């Protein structure tokens, strides 16, 4: 065998070992691995995940782009975008890229990609069985439980609640976990539990505008317009990028005036 062929094989094996070590460490912790050769890319992924799941920036393109620039085969980043992007065409493009490189990553990450593939092909299936199976393999991954809750909170709120409650059981200070769980409770008509979930979101992240906005939405459903108005104003004071709130404030004030 020629020397340059041997060198090439050694390079591939070395890269594979590095990824395998990373995978094993994450799995030992009960988490879905984040397989990437770039620690900087991983940090951008984690930042994007925090921003999206906490409602601070629902589409942090700069972190997506930097992560992929650093690792063009970053399956976990592609998969995350395919789940959380608000644009269906972008979802599909990124899913295609995740499929292309999925042979490079852990079996857990491959299941994430396969679950997304199934969802695209079977949009009416509301059970996310593959992801619940993955949650059994990685029971301590609060982000995975959050993702399941996010995918199901509208179309199968009972199952979403199972995942959401698992997320906050793992971390009682996981603000985003309480947020998505709150909306699952709303869709399951458990409004008292929803209010407690949003109160916990506020407790966890008092400087984040999103928990105040979320609780205000619930109070509007309950007809508590003055309390909702106060929370909407608080949310906008904290984050003026919530640019839909001023119009909501006008409408809430008009509703209060009509009642009084």
PDB file of C-alpha atoms in Angstrom:
ATOM      1  CA  UNK A   1       0.000   0.000   0.000  1.00  0.00           C
ATOM      2  CA  UNK A   2       1.426   3.395  -0.962  1.00  0.00           C
ATOM      3  CA  UNK A   3       2.570   5.768   1.771  1.00  0.00           C
ATOM      4  CA  UNK A   4       0.129   8.575   0.897  1.00  0.00           C
ATOM      5  CA  UNK A   5      -2.789   6.125   1.114  1.00  0.00           C
ATOM      6  CA  UNK A   6      -1.667   5.045   4.586  1.00  0.00           C
ATOM      7  CA  UNK A   7      -1.373   8.649   5.694  1.00  0.00           C
ATOM      8  CA  UNK A   8      -4.870   9.385   4.408  1.00  0.00           C
ATOM      9  CA  UNK A   9      -6.305   6.412   6.308  1.00  0.00           C
ATOM     10  CA  UNK A  10      -4.552   7.491   9.497  1.00  0.00           C
ATOM     11  CA  UNK A  11      -5.997  10.986   9.175  1.00  0.00           C
ATOM     12  CA  UNK A  12      -9.508   9.588   8.760  1.00  0.00           C
ATOM     13  CA  UNK A  13      -9.099   7.201  11.697  1.00  0.00           C
ATOM     14  CA  UNK A  14      -7.738   9.970  13.928  1.00  0.00           C
ATOM     15  CA  UNK A  15     -10.656  12.271  13.127  1.00  0.00           C
ATOM     16  CA  UNK A  16     -13.075   9.402  13.694  1.00  0.00           C
ATOM     17  CA  UNK A  17     -11.534   8.613  17.094  1.00  0.00           C
ATOM     18  CA  UNK A  18     -11.816  12.238  18.179  1.00  0.00           C
ATOM     19  CA  UNK A  19     -15.494  12.253  17.289  1.00  0.00           C
ATOM     20  CA  UNK A  20     -16.080   8.893  18.969  1.00  0.00           C
ATOM     21  CA  UNK A  21     -14.487  10.114  22.182  1.00  0.00           C
ATOM     22  CA  UNK A  22     -16.731  13.156  22.134  1.00  0.00           C
ATOM     23  CA  UNK A  23     -19.776  10.971  21.512  1.00  0.00           C
ATOM     24  CA  UNK A  24     -18.965   8.580  24.341  1.00  0.00           C
ATOM     25  CA  UNK A  25     -18.494  11.398  26.839  1.00  0.00           C
ATOM     26  CA  UNK A  26     -21.880  12.919  25.992  1.00  0.00           C
ATOM     27  CA  UNK A  27     -23.638   9.545  26.030  1.00  0.00           C
ATOM     28  CA  UNK A  28     -22.161   8.707  29.430  1.00  0.00           C
ATOM     29  CA  UNK A  29     -23.837  11.875  30.710  1.00  0.00           C
ATOM     30  CA  UNK A  30     -27.203  10.750  29.303  1.00  0.00           C
ATOM     31  CA  UNK A  31     -27.132  13.404  26.576  1.00  0.00           C
ATOM     32  CA  UNK A  32     -27.473  13.388  22.803  1.00  0.00           C
ATOM     33  CA  UNK A  33     -23.912  13.971  21.557  1.00  0.00           C
ATOM     34  CA  UNK A  34     -22.916  17.066  19.614  1.00  0.00           C
ATOM     35  CA  UNK A  35     -20.458  15.666  17.106  1.00  0.00           C
ATOM     36  CA  UNK A  36     -18.143  18.243  15.550  1.00  0.00           C
ATOM     37  CA  UNK A  37     -14.405  18.616  15.071  1.00  0.00           C
ATOM     38  CA  UNK A  38     -14.688  22.322  15.977  1.00  0.00           C
ATOM     39  CA  UNK A  39     -15.171  23.405  19.583  1.00  0.00           C
ATOM     40  CA  UNK A  40     -15.980  26.915  18.303  1.00  0.00           C
ATOM     41  CA  UNK A  41     -18.730  25.502  16.060  1.00  0.00           C
ATOM     42  CA  UNK A  42     -20.162  23.668  19.062  1.00  0.00           C
ATOM     43  CA  UNK A  43     -20.289  26.928  21.041  1.00  0.00           C
ATOM     44  CA  UNK A  44     -22.194  28.631  18.213  1.00  0.00           C
ATOM     45  CA  UNK A  45     -24.635  25.721  18.190  1.00  0.00           C
ATOM     46  CA  UNK A  46     -25.178  26.013  21.942  1.00  0.00           C
ATOM     47  CA  UNK A  47     -25.679  29.782  21.683  1.00  0.00           C
ATOM     48  CA  UNK A  48     -28.192  29.361  18.854  1.00  0.00           C
ATOM     49  CA  UNK A  49     -30.058  26.731  20.852  1.00  0.00           C
ATOM     50  CA  UNK A  50     -30.281  29.025  23.880  1.00  0.00           C
ATOM     51  CA  UNK A  51     -31.528  31.992  21.834  1.00  0.00           C
ATOM     52  CA  UNK A  52     -34.148  29.997  19.942  1.00  0.00           C
ATOM     53  CA  UNK A  53     -35.505  28.023  22.868  1.00  0.00           C
ATOM     54  CA  UNK A  54     -35.708  31.060  25.138  1.00  0.00           C
ATOM     55  CA  UNK A  55     -37.592  33.166  22.608  1.00  0.00           C
ATOM     56  CA  UNK A  56     -34.838  35.784  22.444  1.00  0.00           C
ATOM     57  CA  UNK A  57     -34.023  35.296  18.776  1.00  0.00           C
ATOM     58  CA  UNK A  58     -36.084  32.748  16.927  1.00  0.00           C
ATOM     59  CA  UNK A  59     -33.753  32.634  13.938  1.00  0.00           C
ATOM     60  CA  UNK A  60     -30.136  33.435  14.981  1.00  0.00           C
ATOM     61  CA  UNK A  61     -28.729  33.213  11.474  1.00  0.00           C
ATOM     62  CA  UNK A  62     -25.314  34.574  12.448  1.00  0.00           C
ATOM     63  CA  UNK A  63     -24.692  31.597  14.766  1.00  0.00           C
ATOM     64  CA  UNK A  64     -26.014  29.121  12.211  1.00  0.00           C
ATOM     65  CA  UNK A  65     -23.694  30.505   9.559  1.00  0.00           C
ATOM     66  CA  UNK A  66     -20.614  30.662  11.788  1.00  0.00           C
ATOM     67  CA  UNK A  67     -21.115  27.110  13.038  1.00  0.00           C
ATOM     68  CA  UNK A  68     -21.432  25.762   9.500  1.00  0.00           C
ATOM     69  CA  UNK A  69     -18.501  27.865   8.271  1.00  0.00           C
ATOM     70  CA  UNK A  70     -16.355  26.223  10.939  1.00  0.00           C
ATOM     71  CA  UNK A  71     -17.735  22.732  10.254  1.00  0.00           C
ATOM     72  CA  UNK A  72     -19.406  22.184   6.901  1.00  0.00           C
ATOM     73  CA  UNK A  73     -20.484  18.656   7.969  1.00  0.00           C
ATOM     74  CA  UNK A  74     -22.093  19.781  11.238  1.00  0.00           C
ATOM     75  CA  UNK A  75     -25.079  17.424  11.238  1.00  0.00           C
ATOM     76  CA  UNK A  76     -26.445  18.556  14.585  1.00  0.00           C
ATOM     77  CA  UNK A  77     -26.572  22.194  13.423  1.00  0.00           C
ATOM     78  CA  UNK A  78     -28.275  21.276  10.161  1.00  0.00           C
ATOM     79  CA  UNK A  79     -30.786  19.156  12.057  1.00  0.00           C
ATOM     80  CA  UNK A  80     -31.503  21.921  14.561  1.00  0.00           C
ATOM     81  CA  UNK A  81     -32.237  24.390  11.753  1.00  0.00           C
ATOM     82  CA  UNK A  82     -34.459  21.798  10.047  1.00  0.00           C
ATOM     83  CA  UNK A  83     -36.561  21.649  13.229  1.00  0.00           C
ATOM     84  CA  UNK A  84     -36.658  25.271  14.369  1.00  0.00           C
ATOM     85  CA  UNK A  85     -36.375  27.418  11.238  1.00  0.00           C
ATOM     86  CA  UNK A  86     -39.587  29.354  10.505  1.00  0.00           C
ATOM     87  CA  UNK A  87     -39.074  28.819   6.756  1.00  0.00           C
ATOM     88  CA  UNK A  88     -40.178  25.451   5.315  1.00  0.00           C
ATOM     89  CA  UNK A  89     -37.780  25.593   2.359  1.00  0.00           C
ATOM     90  CA  UNK A  90     -34.832  26.257   4.705  1.00  0.00           C
ATOM     91  CA  UNK A  91     -35.990  23.364   6.888  1.00  0.00           C
ATOM     92  CA  UNK A  92     -35.843  20.991   3.920  1.00  0.00           C
ATOM     93  CA  UNK A  93     -32.492  22.248   2.607  1.00  0.00           C
ATOM     94  CA  UNK A  94     -30.861  21.764   5.997  1.00  0.00           C
ATOM     95  CA  UNK A  95     -32.462  18.375   6.479  1.00  0.00           C
ATOM     96  CA  UNK A  96     -30.993  17.280   3.141  1.00  0.00           C
ATOM     97  CA  UNK A  97     -27.532  18.351   4.355  1.00  0.00           C
ATOM     98  CA  UNK A  98     -28.021  16.568   7.690  1.00  0.00           C
ATOM     99  CA  UNK A  99     -28.882  13.376   5.783  1.00  0.00           C
ATOM    100  CA  UNK A 100     -25.846  13.776   3.543  1.00  0.00           C
ATOM    101  CA  UNK A 101     -23.411  13.723   6.469  1.00  0.00           C
ATOM    102  CA  UNK A 102     -25.281  11.650   9.048  1.00  0.00           C
ATOM    103  CA  UNK A 103     -22.892   8.702   8.597  1.00  0.00           C
ATOM    104  CA  UNK A 104     -20.242  10.847  10.312  1.00  0.00           C
ATOM    105  CA  UNK A 105     -22.068  11.217  13.613  1.00  0.00           C
ATOM    106  CA  UNK A 106     -23.321   9.194  16.551  1.00  0.00           C
ATOM    107  CA  UNK A 107     -26.257   6.803  16.387  1.00  0.00           C
ATOM    108  CA  UNK A 108     -28.210   9.201  18.619  1.00  0.00           C
ATOM    109  CA  UNK A 109     -27.760  12.073  16.187  1.00  0.00           C
ATOM    110  CA  UNK A 110     -28.665   9.758  13.315  1.00  0.00           C
ATOM    111  CA  UNK A 111     -31.970   9.051  15.057  1.00  0.00           C
ATOM    112  CA  UNK A 112     -32.628  12.799  15.199  1.00  0.00           C
ATOM    113  CA  UNK A 113     -32.122  13.005  11.437  1.00  0.00           C
ATOM    114  CA  UNK A 114     -34.264   9.920  10.811  1.00  0.00           C
ATOM    115  CA  UNK A 115     -37.041  11.330  13.003  1.00  0.00           C
ATOM    116  CA  UNK A 116     -37.007  14.527  10.938  1.00  0.00           C
ATOM    117  CA  UNK A 117     -37.133  12.510   7.727  1.00  0.00           C
ATOM    118  CA  UNK A 118     -40.160  10.618   9.038  1.00  0.00           C
ATOM    119  CA  UNK A 119     -41.851  13.887  10.036  1.00  0.00           C
ATOM    120  CA  UNK A 120     -41.446  15.338   6.548  1.00  0.00           C
ATOM    121  CA  UNK A 121     -42.894  12.195   4.986  1.00  0.00           C
ATOM    122  CA  UNK A 122     -45.649  11.703   7.589  1.00  0.00           C
ATOM    123  CA  UNK A 123     -46.765  15.196   8.674  1.00  0.00           C
ATOM    124  CA  UNK A 124     -50.021  13.877  10.156  1.00  0.00           C
ATOM    125  CA  UNK A 125     -48.307  11.543  12.627  1.00  0.00           C
ATOM    126  CA  UNK A 126     -48.454  13.266  16.008  1.00  0.00           C
ATOM    127  CA  UNK A 127     -46.548  10.865  18.256  1.00  0.00           C
ATOM    128  CA  UNK A 128     -42.816  11.419  17.616  1.00  0.00           C
ATOM    129  CA  UNK A 129     -42.154   7.798  18.595  1.00  0.00           C
ATOM    130  CA  UNK A 130     -38.567   7.912  17.356  1.00  0.00           C
ATOM    131  CA  UNK A 131     -37.755  10.911  19.522  1.00  0.00           C
ATOM    132  CA  UNK A 132     -39.379   9.344  22.584  1.00  0.00           C
ATOM    133  CA  UNK A 133     -37.253   6.248  21.898  1.00  0.00           C
ATOM    134  CA  UNK A 134     -34.206   8.501  21.743  1.00  0.00           C
ATOM    135  CA  UNK A 135     -35.255  10.097  25.039  1.00  0.00           C
ATOM    136  CA  UNK A 136     -35.136   6.634  26.609  1.00  0.00           C
ATOM    137  CA  UNK A 137     -31.562   6.293  25.330  1.00  0.00           C
ATOM    138  CA  UNK A 138     -30.604   9.807  26.507  1.00  0.00           C
ATOM    139  CA  UNK A 139     -32.936  10.394  29.474  1.00  0.00           C
ATOM    140  CA  UNK A 140     -30.965  13.285  30.971  1.00  0.00           C
ATOM    141  CA  UNK A 141     -31.033  15.529  27.905  1.00  0.00           C
ATOM    142  CA  UNK A 142     -33.387  18.377  28.836  1.00  0.00           C
ATOM    143  CA  UNK A 143     -32.934  19.942  25.387  1.00  0.00           C
ATOM    144  CA  UNK A 144     -34.206  16.787  23.705  1.00  0.00           C
ATOM    145  CA  UNK A 145     -37.285  16.746  25.947  1.00  0.00           C
ATOM    146  CA  UNK A 146     -37.797  20.435  25.102  1.00  0.00           C
ATOM    147  CA  UNK A 147     -37.597  19.681  21.374  1.00  0.00           C
ATOM    148  CA  UNK A 148     -40.204  16.924  21.666  1.00  0.00           C
ATOM    149  CA  UNK A 149     -42.486  19.271  23.597  1.00  0.00           C
ATOM    150  CA  UNK A 150     -41.955  21.980  20.962  1.00  0.00           C
ATOM    151  CA  UNK A 151     -42.861  19.626  18.124  1.00  0.00           C
ATOM    152  CA  UNK A 152     -46.009  18.348  19.849  1.00  0.00           C
ATOM    153  CA  UNK A 153     -47.417  21.194  21.964  1.00  0.00           C
ATOM    154  CA  UNK A 154     -50.027  22.113  19.333  1.00  0.00           C
ATOM    155  CA  UNK A 155     -50.910  18.777  17.745  1.00  0.00           C
ATOM    156  CA  UNK A 156     -50.542  16.398  20.716  1.00  0.00           C
ATOM    157  CA  UNK A 157     -50.406  18.451  23.916  1.00  0.00           C
ATOM    158  CA  UNK A 158     -50.777  15.447  26.237  1.00  0.00           C
ATOM    159  CA  UNK A 159     -47.631  13.866  24.854  1.00  0.00           C
ATOM    160  CA  UNK A 160     -45.932  17.251  24.793  1.00  0.00           C
ATOM    161  CA  UNK A 161     -46.612  17.629  28.516  1.00  0.00           C
ATOM    162  CA  UNK A 162     -44.853  14.316  29.199  1.00  0.00           C
ATOM    163  CA  UNK A 163     -41.718  15.634  27.499  1.00  0.00           C
ATOM    164  CA  UNK A 164     -41.979  19.138  28.937  1.00  0.00           C
ATOM    165  CA  UNK A 165     -42.379  17.885  32.493  1.00  0.00           C
ATOM    166  CA  UNK A 166     -39.320  15.680  31.990  1.00  0.00           C
ATOM    167  CA  UNK A 167     -37.303  18.725  30.912  1.00  0.00           C
ATOM    168  CA  UNK A 168     -38.095  20.818  33.996  1.00  0.00           C
ATOM    169  CA  UNK A 169     -37.785  17.814  36.307  1.00  0.00           C
ATOM    170  CA  UNK A 170     -34.189  17.514  35.128  1.00  0.00           C
ATOM    171  CA  UNK A 171     -33.515  21.219  35.665  1.00  0.00           C
ATOM    172  CA  UNK A 172     -35.870  23.206  37.888  1.00  0.00           C
ATOM    173  CA  UNK A 173     -34.233  26.412  36.641  1.00  0.00           C
ATOM    174  CA  UNK A 174     -34.735  25.645  32.944  1.00  0.00           C
ATOM    175  CA  UNK A 175     -36.747  28.688  31.932  1.00  0.00           C
ATOM    176  CA  UNK A 176     -37.357  27.665  28.334  1.00  0.00           C
ATOM    177  CA  UNK A 177     -38.591  24.274  29.500  1.00  0.00           C
ATOM    178  CA  UNK A 178     -41.310  25.978  31.539  1.00  0.00           C
ATOM    179  CA  UNK A 179     -42.230  28.178  28.589  1.00  0.00           C
ATOM    180  CA  UNK A 180     -42.959  25.443  26.071  1.00  0.00           C
ATOM    181  CA  UNK A 181     -44.586  23.349  28.817  1.00  0.00           C
ATOM    182  CA  UNK A 182     -46.871  26.281  29.593  1.00  0.00           C
ATOM    183  CA  UNK A 183     -48.142  26.385  26.027  1.00  0.00           C
ATOM    184  CA  UNK A 184     -48.677  22.615  26.059  1.00  0.00           C
ATOM    185  CA  UNK A 185     -50.786  23.047  29.200  1.00  0.00           C
ATOM    186  CA  UNK A 186     -52.795  25.797  27.485  1.00  0.00           C
ATOM    187  CA  UNK A 187     -53.541  23.549  24.517  1.00  0.00           C
ATOM    188  CA  UNK A 188     -54.539  20.788  26.924  1.00  0.00           C
ATOM    189  CA  UNK A 189     -56.864  23.246  28.703  1.00  0.00           C
ATOM    190  CA  UNK A 190     -54.889  23.089  31.960  1.00  0.00           C
ATOM    191  CA  UNK A 191     -54.708  26.834  32.440  1.00  0.00           C
ATOM    192  CA  UNK A 192     -53.816  26.821  36.143  1.00  0.00           C
ATOM    193  CA  UNK A 193     -50.786  24.670  35.406  1.00  0.00           C
ATOM    194  CA  UNK A 194     -49.896  26.934  32.497  1.00  0.00           C
ATOM    195  CA  UNK A 195     -49.879  29.978  34.769  1.00  0.00           C
ATOM    196  CA  UNK A 196     -47.565  28.219  37.234  1.00  0.00           C
ATOM    197  CA  UNK A 197     -45.248  27.242  34.387  1.00  0.00           C
ATOM    198  CA  UNK A 198     -45.003  30.840  33.160  1.00  0.00           C
ATOM    199  CA  UNK A 199     -44.430  32.057  36.724  1.00  0.00           C
ATOM    200  CA  UNK A 200     -41.515  29.648  36.905  1.00  0.00           C
ATOM    201  CA  UNK A 201     -40.208  30.983  33.583  1.00  0.00           C
ATOM    202  CA  UNK A 202     -40.273  34.493  35.073  1.00  0.00           C
ATOM    203  CA  UNK A 203     -38.533  33.210  38.202  1.00  0.00           C
ATOM    204  CA  UNK A 204     -35.777  31.632  36.136  1.00  0.00           C
ATOM    205  CA  UNK A 205     -35.252  34.535  33.728  1.00  0.00           C
ATOM    206  CA  UNK A 206     -36.564  37.798  35.196  1.00  0.00           C
ATOM    207  CA  UNK A 207     -34.583  39.916  32.708  1.00  0.00           C
ATOM    208  CA  UNK A 208     -35.918  38.081  29.654  1.00  0.00           C
ATOM    209  CA  UNK A 209     -38.956  39.672  27.989  1.00  0.00           C
ATOM    210  CA  UNK A 210     -40.385  36.391  26.758  1.00  0.00           C
ATOM    211  CA  UNK A 211     -41.801  35.011  30.042  1.00  0.00           C
ATOM    212  CA  UNK A 212     -43.788  38.201  30.647  1.00  0.00           C
ATOM    213  CA  UNK A 213     -45.141  38.084  27.099  1.00  0.00           C
ATOM    214  CA  UNK A 214     -46.051  34.407  27.475  1.00  0.00           C
ATOM    215  CA  UNK A 215     -47.896  34.909  30.754  1.00  0.00           C
ATOM    216  CA  UNK A 216     -49.679  37.957  29.332  1.00  0.00           C
ATOM    217  CA  UNK A 217     -51.011  35.836  26.464  1.00  0.00           C
ATOM    218  CA  UNK A 218     -52.465  33.416  29.008  1.00  0.00           C
ATOM    219  CA  UNK A 219     -54.031  36.213  31.089  1.00  0.00           C
ATOM    220  CA  UNK A 220     -55.713  37.593  27.982  1.00  0.00           C
ATOM    221  CA  UNK A 221     -57.371  34.196  27.529  1.00  0.00           C
ATOM    222  CA  UNK A 222     -58.534  34.399  31.135  1.00  0.00           C
ATOM    223  CA  UNK A 223     -59.952  37.899  30.657  1.00  0.00           C
ATOM    224  CA  UNK A 224     -57.442  39.465  33.054  1.00  0.00           C
ATOM    225  CA  UNK A 225     -56.772  42.423  30.793  1.00  0.00           C
ATOM    226  CA  UNK A 226     -55.184  44.840  33.261  1.00  0.00           C
ATOM    227  CA  UNK A 227     -52.695  42.266  34.481  1.00  0.00           C
ATOM    228  CA  UNK A 228     -51.965  41.281  30.896  1.00  0.00           C
ATOM    229  CA  UNK A 229     -51.416  44.921  29.943  1.00  0.00           C
ATOM    230  CA  UNK A 230     -48.881  45.370  32.732  1.00  0.00           C
ATOM    231  CA  UNK A 231     -46.960  42.297  31.638  1.00  0.00           C
ATOM    232  CA  UNK A 232     -46.974  43.318  27.970  1.00  0.00           C
ATOM    233  CA  UNK A 233     -45.582  46.711  28.947  1.00  0.00           C
ATOM    234  CA  UNK A 234     -42.906  45.029  31.062  1.00  0.00           C
ATOM    235  CA  UNK A 235     -41.924  42.754  28.190  1.00  0.00           C
ATOM    236  CA  UNK A 236     -41.572  45.659  25.783  1.00  0.00           C
ATOM    237  CA  UNK A 237     -39.509  47.648  28.270  1.00  0.00           C
ATOM    238  CA  UNK A 238     -37.102  44.727  28.506  1.00  0.00           C
ATOM    239  CA  UNK A 239     -36.883  44.059  24.775  1.00  0.00           C
ATOM    240  CA  UNK A 240     -38.039  46.523  22.118  1.00  0.00           C
ATOM    241  CA  UNK A 241     -37.412  43.891  19.424  1.00  0.00           C
ATOM    242  CA  UNK A 242     -40.792  42.439  20.464  1.00  0.00           C
ATOM    243  CA  UNK A 243     -42.233  44.815  17.892  1.00  0.00           C
ATOM    244  CA  UNK A 244     -45.705  43.282  17.866  1.00  0.00           C
ATOM    245  CA  UNK A 245     -46.353  44.358  21.446  1.00  0.00           C
ATOM    246  CA  UNK A 246     -47.177  48.082  20.911  1.00  0.00           C
ATOM    247  CA  UNK A 247     -50.151  47.156  18.740  1.00  0.00           C
ATOM    248  CA  UNK A 248     -51.248  44.584  21.310  1.00  0.00           C
ATOM    249  CA  UNK A 249     -51.022  47.222  24.052  1.00  0.00           C
ATOM    250  CA  UNK A 250     -53.304  49.526  22.061  1.00  0.00           C
ATOM    251  CA  UNK A 251     -55.830  46.705  21.593  1.00  0.00           C
ATOM    252  CA  UNK A 252     -55.726  45.703  25.266  1.00  0.00           C
ATOM    253  CA  UNK A 253     -56.284  49.282  26.388  1.00  0.00           C
ATOM    254  CA  UNK A 254     -59.231  49.562  24.027  1.00  0.00           C
ATOM    255  CA  UNK A 255     -60.661  46.351  25.485  1.00  0.00           C
ATOM    256  CA  UNK A 256     -60.277  47.677  29.040  1.00  0.00           C
ATOM    257  CA  UNK A 257     -61.972  50.958  28.053  1.00  0.00           C
ATOM    258  CA  UNK A 258     -64.874  49.113  26.462  1.00  0.00           C
ATOM    259  CA  UNK A 259     -65.437  47.106  29.646  1.00  0.00           C
ATOM    260  CA  UNK A 260     -65.223  50.076  31.972  1.00  0.00           C
TER     261      UNK A 260
END
